[in-house]
Amino acid sequence: MGRKLYIKTFGCQMNEYDSARIVDLLRATYGMETVAEAEQADVLLLNTCSIREKAQEKVFTQLGFWKGLKELRPGVVIGVGGCVASQEGDALRRRAPHVDVVFGPQTLHRLPELLGTALRDRTPAVDTSFPEIEKFDRLPEPRADGVRAFVSAMEGCSKYCSFCVVPYTRGEEFSRPFDDVIAEVAILAEQGVREVILLGQNVNAYRGVRNDGGVADLAELVRYVAEVDGIARIRYTTSHPVEFGDALIRAHVEVPQLAAHLHLPVQSGSDRILALMKRGHTVEDYRARIGRLLDARPDISISSDFIVGFPGETDADFRATMDLIEETGFDQSFSFLYSPRPGTPAALLEDATPQHVREERLQILQRRNEEMAAQISLGMVGTVQRILVEGLSRRNPKQLCGRTENNRVVNFECADRNLVGHILEVEITEAAHFTLRGRLAGGVVAASAVSR
Ligand code: SAH
Ligand code: F3S
């Protein structure tokens, strides 16, 4: 068909992964190539996020812009996927009638048919069902783009935290078969991928069926991914504290490729709020789990997500969150103002806390988190870090750019492009905000086993 595709992605890494797979799929089925500007495209796709109200509203603003494009070129086809599509279904087209195709996170593999209907018959097509198992079986082989790649291990979430839409928009937890995940990693590694980020809304709940009939957990998946030729670094995200057990802690000790970083969202440092959020654990449980990890790997950096201003959050609850932050010394964390989501139990809770108090709390928490992350960056000056080289530095072609295990970008003098995809030892010489500078300190630590 030779049509041109423009895809815009909002939201989490899972959406980024899904968008990459959509590109692979439409290239394989229709020979579509992506273009950098929406104005050049025949097919416009929006992969959406509904985790907070603001994210949801962005979708309709974007669709407003695209309406103008379609008026100029009526042949353009507009598709909306992701969590807003899943939540709204048909209703989305009532609010934005210029949308031709609506697909959910679990039906993106049906896009060729859905788009075919829209392109051929000029009739709209909507499919936001949850035929979980189908999706991965019907996607083509992934095409790598750089040395890092996301690989979905799990879809959906069955935790039903009282504030969260994910279980409704992405469906219940579903683990991809173990051997399929490993095969995808191997395909990516052959194309030069060195760092794999295993994805799931709740990835440490992974229970993948193996070809031999057994069931593997995330720790086992990590160990096997580490055995794939060329894989020099492994991360996984996002984890839930309840599923964070000793098997994973052992993997952090025994698997050298597993980065010394853990993103383990706690949301609040108050037991009362955690119970209202239905997180299924106490603050003490959380402390105990990361305590065990830090006993085994004292160098590990831990980041978290926080929700501020959950209904009924008092000053004392907020102080408890700040206390947990002080005591743990979290690195580069994310924090959000609570946003009531339609259909979630927390949306029914009364909240008497004035908006300005909630916003002040968020500011206090964000400022402290930033200070702590900056302190960690400063503390890295003078140390030698293992950097996975991702490419040339954006500003200076005589420099290479890579990432530390705790996810900081480092630029350092070296014009040897052949080092892209290798892990190097770099001494950190300077820390500015979240970008570090360094100089080569040693040789290559991990060379790629596969020719690139
Ligand atoms: N699976 C992850 C979370 C995925 S959503 C977990 O175990 O927690 C990413 C983050 O968005 C959450 O950690 C939470 O901090 C935030 N979030 C989710 N729903 C929200 C809401 N209704 N309002 C504000 N923040 C929210
Ligand atoms: Fe959402 Fe809680 Fe799952 S935050 S993604 S329901 S673990």
PDB file of C-alpha atoms in Angstrom, residues 285-413:
ATOM      1  CA  ASP A 285       6.408  -4.700  54.985  1.00  0.00           C
ATOM      2  CA  TYR A 286       7.887  -2.356  52.396  1.00  0.00           C
ATOM      3  CA  ARG A 287      10.768  -1.362  54.692  1.00  0.00           C
ATOM      4  CA  ALA A 288      11.506  -4.989  55.477  1.00  0.00           C
ATOM      5  CA  ARG A 289      11.634  -5.989  51.801  1.00  0.00           C
ATOM      6  CA  ILE A 290      13.939  -3.240  50.658  1.00  0.00           C
ATOM      7  CA  GLY A 291      15.966  -3.760  53.842  1.00  0.00           C
ATOM      8  CA  ARG A 292      16.597  -7.373  52.820  1.00  0.00           C
ATOM      9  CA  LEU A 293      17.586  -6.268  49.336  1.00  0.00           C
ATOM     10  CA  LEU A 294      19.956  -3.602  50.652  1.00  0.00           C
ATOM     11  CA  ASP A 295      21.542  -6.092  53.070  1.00  0.00           C
ATOM     12  CA  ALA A 296      22.337  -8.278  50.077  1.00  0.00           C
ATOM     13  CA  ARG A 297      23.258  -5.456  47.644  1.00  0.00           C
ATOM     14  CA  PRO A 298      24.067  -2.243  49.571  1.00  0.00           C
ATOM     15  CA  ASP A 299      24.928  -0.431  46.327  1.00  0.00           C
ATOM     16  CA  ILE A 300      21.469  -0.735  44.818  1.00  0.00           C
ATOM     17  CA  SER A 301      19.515   2.447  44.087  1.00  0.00           C
ATOM     18  CA  ILE A 302      15.787   2.439  44.756  1.00  0.00           C
ATOM     19  CA  SER A 303      13.181   4.674  43.177  1.00  0.00           C
ATOM     20  CA  SER A 304       9.475   4.872  43.797  1.00  0.00           C
ATOM     21  CA  ASP A 305       6.128   6.370  42.763  1.00  0.00           C
ATOM     22  CA  PHE A 306       4.133   8.500  45.196  1.00  0.00           C
ATOM     23  CA  ILE A 307       0.554   9.703  45.106  1.00  0.00           C
ATOM     24  CA  VAL A 308      -0.043  12.890  47.058  1.00  0.00           C
ATOM     25  CA  GLY A 309      -3.491  14.079  48.128  1.00  0.00           C
ATOM     26  CA  PHE A 310      -5.281  10.740  48.167  1.00  0.00           C
ATOM     27  CA  PRO A 311      -8.811  11.324  49.613  1.00  0.00           C
ATOM     28  CA  GLY A 312      -8.592  11.872  53.358  1.00  0.00           C
ATOM     29  CA  GLU A 313      -4.794  12.237  53.453  1.00  0.00           C
ATOM     30  CA  THR A 314      -4.004  14.242  56.618  1.00  0.00           C
ATOM     31  CA  ASP A 315      -0.899  16.232  57.497  1.00  0.00           C
ATOM     32  CA  ALA A 316       0.182  13.287  59.644  1.00  0.00           C
ATOM     33  CA  ASP A 317      -0.213  10.856  56.718  1.00  0.00           C
ATOM     34  CA  PHE A 318       1.812  13.160  54.507  1.00  0.00           C
ATOM     35  CA  ARG A 319       4.526  13.500  57.163  1.00  0.00           C
ATOM     36  CA  ALA A 320       4.723   9.706  57.331  1.00  0.00           C
ATOM     37  CA  THR A 321       5.420   9.656  53.570  1.00  0.00           C
ATOM     38  CA  MET A 322       8.122  12.296  53.975  1.00  0.00           C
ATOM     39  CA  ASP A 323       9.641  10.277  56.850  1.00  0.00           C
ATOM     40  CA  LEU A 324       9.831   7.196  54.654  1.00  0.00           C
ATOM     41  CA  ILE A 325      11.509   9.257  51.929  1.00  0.00           C
ATOM     42  CA  GLU A 326      14.098  10.657  54.374  1.00  0.00           C
ATOM     43  CA  GLU A 327      14.850   7.288  55.803  1.00  0.00           C
ATOM     44  CA  THR A 328      15.097   5.408  52.497  1.00  0.00           C
ATOM     45  CA  GLY A 329      16.873   8.020  50.396  1.00  0.00           C
ATOM     46  CA  PHE A 330      14.969   7.247  47.198  1.00  0.00           C
ATOM     47  CA  ASP A 331      16.551   8.042  43.859  1.00  0.00           C
ATOM     48  CA  GLN A 332      14.828   9.797  40.891  1.00  0.00           C
ATOM     49  CA  SER A 333      11.235   9.030  41.881  1.00  0.00           C
ATOM     50  CA  PHE A 334       7.914   9.965  40.321  1.00  0.00           C
ATOM     51  CA  SER A 335       5.163  11.731  42.217  1.00  0.00           C
ATOM     52  CA  PHE A 336       1.653  12.639  41.204  1.00  0.00           C
ATOM     53  CA  LEU A 337      -1.297  14.529  42.549  1.00  0.00           C
ATOM     54  CA  TYR A 338      -4.132  12.089  43.085  1.00  0.00           C
ATOM     55  CA  SER A 339      -6.545  12.174  40.164  1.00  0.00           C
ATOM     56  CA  PRO A 340      -9.969  10.544  40.609  1.00  0.00           C
ATOM     57  CA  ARG A 341     -10.596   8.080  37.786  1.00  0.00           C
ATOM     58  CA  PRO A 342     -14.130   7.211  36.744  1.00  0.00           C
ATOM     59  CA  GLY A 343     -15.106   3.670  37.674  1.00  0.00           C
ATOM     60  CA  THR A 344     -12.463   3.223  40.398  1.00  0.00           C
ATOM     61  CA  PRO A 345     -13.555   2.758  44.043  1.00  0.00           C
ATOM     62  CA  ALA A 346     -11.455   5.692  45.300  1.00  0.00           C
ATOM     63  CA  ALA A 347     -13.375   8.073  43.032  1.00  0.00           C
ATOM     64  CA  LEU A 348     -16.319   7.635  45.427  1.00  0.00           C
ATOM     65  CA  LEU A 349     -14.330   8.694  48.520  1.00  0.00           C
ATOM     66  CA  GLU A 350     -14.989  12.101  50.068  1.00  0.00           C
ATOM     67  CA  ASP A 351     -12.082  14.503  50.166  1.00  0.00           C
ATOM     68  CA  ALA A 352     -12.116  17.582  52.341  1.00  0.00           C
ATOM     69  CA  THR A 353      -8.459  18.567  51.802  1.00  0.00           C
ATOM     70  CA  PRO A 354      -8.302  21.883  49.927  1.00  0.00           C
ATOM     71  CA  GLN A 355      -6.622  21.756  46.534  1.00  0.00           C
ATOM     72  CA  HIS A 356      -3.913  24.251  47.518  1.00  0.00           C
ATOM     73  CA  VAL A 357      -2.892  22.066  50.475  1.00  0.00           C
ATOM     74  CA  ARG A 358      -2.590  19.049  48.197  1.00  0.00           C
ATOM     75  CA  GLU A 359      -0.528  21.041  45.722  1.00  0.00           C
ATOM     76  CA  GLU A 360       1.751  22.348  48.477  1.00  0.00           C
ATOM     77  CA  ARG A 361       2.350  18.808  49.681  1.00  0.00           C
ATOM     78  CA  LEU A 362       3.245  17.701  46.182  1.00  0.00           C
ATOM     79  CA  GLN A 363       5.719  20.546  45.848  1.00  0.00           C
ATOM     80  CA  ILE A 364       7.382  19.731  49.162  1.00  0.00           C
ATOM     81  CA  LEU A 365       7.697  16.075  48.205  1.00  0.00           C
ATOM     82  CA  GLN A 366       8.970  16.784  44.695  1.00  0.00           C
ATOM     83  CA  ARG A 367      11.541  19.274  45.935  1.00  0.00           C
ATOM     84  CA  ARG A 368      12.889  16.768  48.465  1.00  0.00           C
ATOM     85  CA  ASN A 369      12.981  13.981  45.892  1.00  0.00           C
ATOM     86  CA  GLU A 370      14.903  16.191  43.486  1.00  0.00           C
ATOM     87  CA  GLU A 371      17.380  17.205  46.189  1.00  0.00           C
ATOM     88  CA  MET A 372      17.977  13.598  47.094  1.00  0.00           C
ATOM     89  CA  ALA A 373      18.508  12.559  43.475  1.00  0.00           C
ATOM     90  CA  ALA A 374      20.907  15.494  42.974  1.00  0.00           C
ATOM     91  CA  GLN A 375      22.812  14.423  46.091  1.00  0.00           C
ATOM     92  CA  ILE A 376      23.130  10.914  44.730  1.00  0.00           C
ATOM     93  CA  SER A 377      24.458  12.356  41.435  1.00  0.00           C
ATOM     94  CA  LEU A 378      27.004  14.466  43.307  1.00  0.00           C
ATOM     95  CA  GLY A 379      28.050  11.461  45.357  1.00  0.00           C
ATOM     96  CA  MET A 380      28.887   9.676  42.115  1.00  0.00           C
ATOM     97  CA  VAL A 381      31.589  12.220  41.206  1.00  0.00           C
ATOM     98  CA  GLY A 382      34.962  10.504  41.563  1.00  0.00           C
ATOM     99  CA  THR A 383      33.500   7.000  41.339  1.00  0.00           C
ATOM    100  CA  VAL A 384      33.957   4.637  38.425  1.00  0.00           C
ATOM    101  CA  GLN A 385      30.663   3.556  36.835  1.00  0.00           C
ATOM    102  CA  ARG A 386      29.794   0.899  34.306  1.00  0.00           C
ATOM    103  CA  ILE A 387      28.229   2.634  31.331  1.00  0.00           C
ATOM    104  CA  LEU A 388      26.323   0.984  28.531  1.00  0.00           C
ATOM    105  CA  VAL A 389      27.215   3.116  25.509  1.00  0.00           C
ATOM    106  CA  GLU A 390      24.066   4.062  23.590  1.00  0.00           C
ATOM    107  CA  GLY A 391      25.460   6.348  20.901  1.00  0.00           C
ATOM    108  CA  LEU A 392      27.089   9.658  20.149  1.00  0.00           C
ATOM    109  CA  SER A 393      26.386  12.480  22.554  1.00  0.00           C
ATOM    110  CA  ARG A 394      23.638  14.730  21.197  1.00  0.00           C
ATOM    111  CA  ARG A 395      25.599  17.945  21.565  1.00  0.00           C
ATOM    112  CA  ASN A 396      29.120  16.852  20.773  1.00  0.00           C
ATOM    113  CA  PRO A 397      29.996  14.192  18.178  1.00  0.00           C
ATOM    114  CA  LYS A 398      33.413  13.738  19.787  1.00  0.00           C
ATOM    115  CA  GLN A 399      31.668  12.380  22.851  1.00  0.00           C
ATOM    116  CA  LEU A 400      29.851   9.160  23.492  1.00  0.00           C
ATOM    117  CA  CYS A 401      26.780   8.900  25.620  1.00  0.00           C
ATOM    118  CA  GLY A 402      25.562   6.072  27.785  1.00  0.00           C
ATOM    119  CA  ARG A 403      23.751   5.219  30.954  1.00  0.00           C
ATOM    120  CA  THR A 404      24.807   4.143  34.426  1.00  0.00           C
ATOM    121  CA  GLU A 405      23.116   1.275  36.218  1.00  0.00           C
ATOM    122  CA  ASN A 406      21.082   3.827  38.187  1.00  0.00           C
ATOM    123  CA  ASN A 407      19.829   5.322  34.947  1.00  0.00           C
ATOM    124  CA  ARG A 408      21.854   8.490  34.634  1.00  0.00           C
ATOM    125  CA  VAL A 409      23.022   9.710  31.274  1.00  0.00           C
ATOM    126  CA  VAL A 410      26.802  10.178  31.086  1.00  0.00           C
ATOM    127  CA  ASN A 411      28.704  11.979  28.300  1.00  0.00           C
ATOM    128  CA  PHE A 412      32.420  11.361  27.905  1.00  0.00           C
ATOM    129  CA  GLU A 413      35.178  12.162  25.401  1.00  0.00           C
TER     130      GLU A 413
END
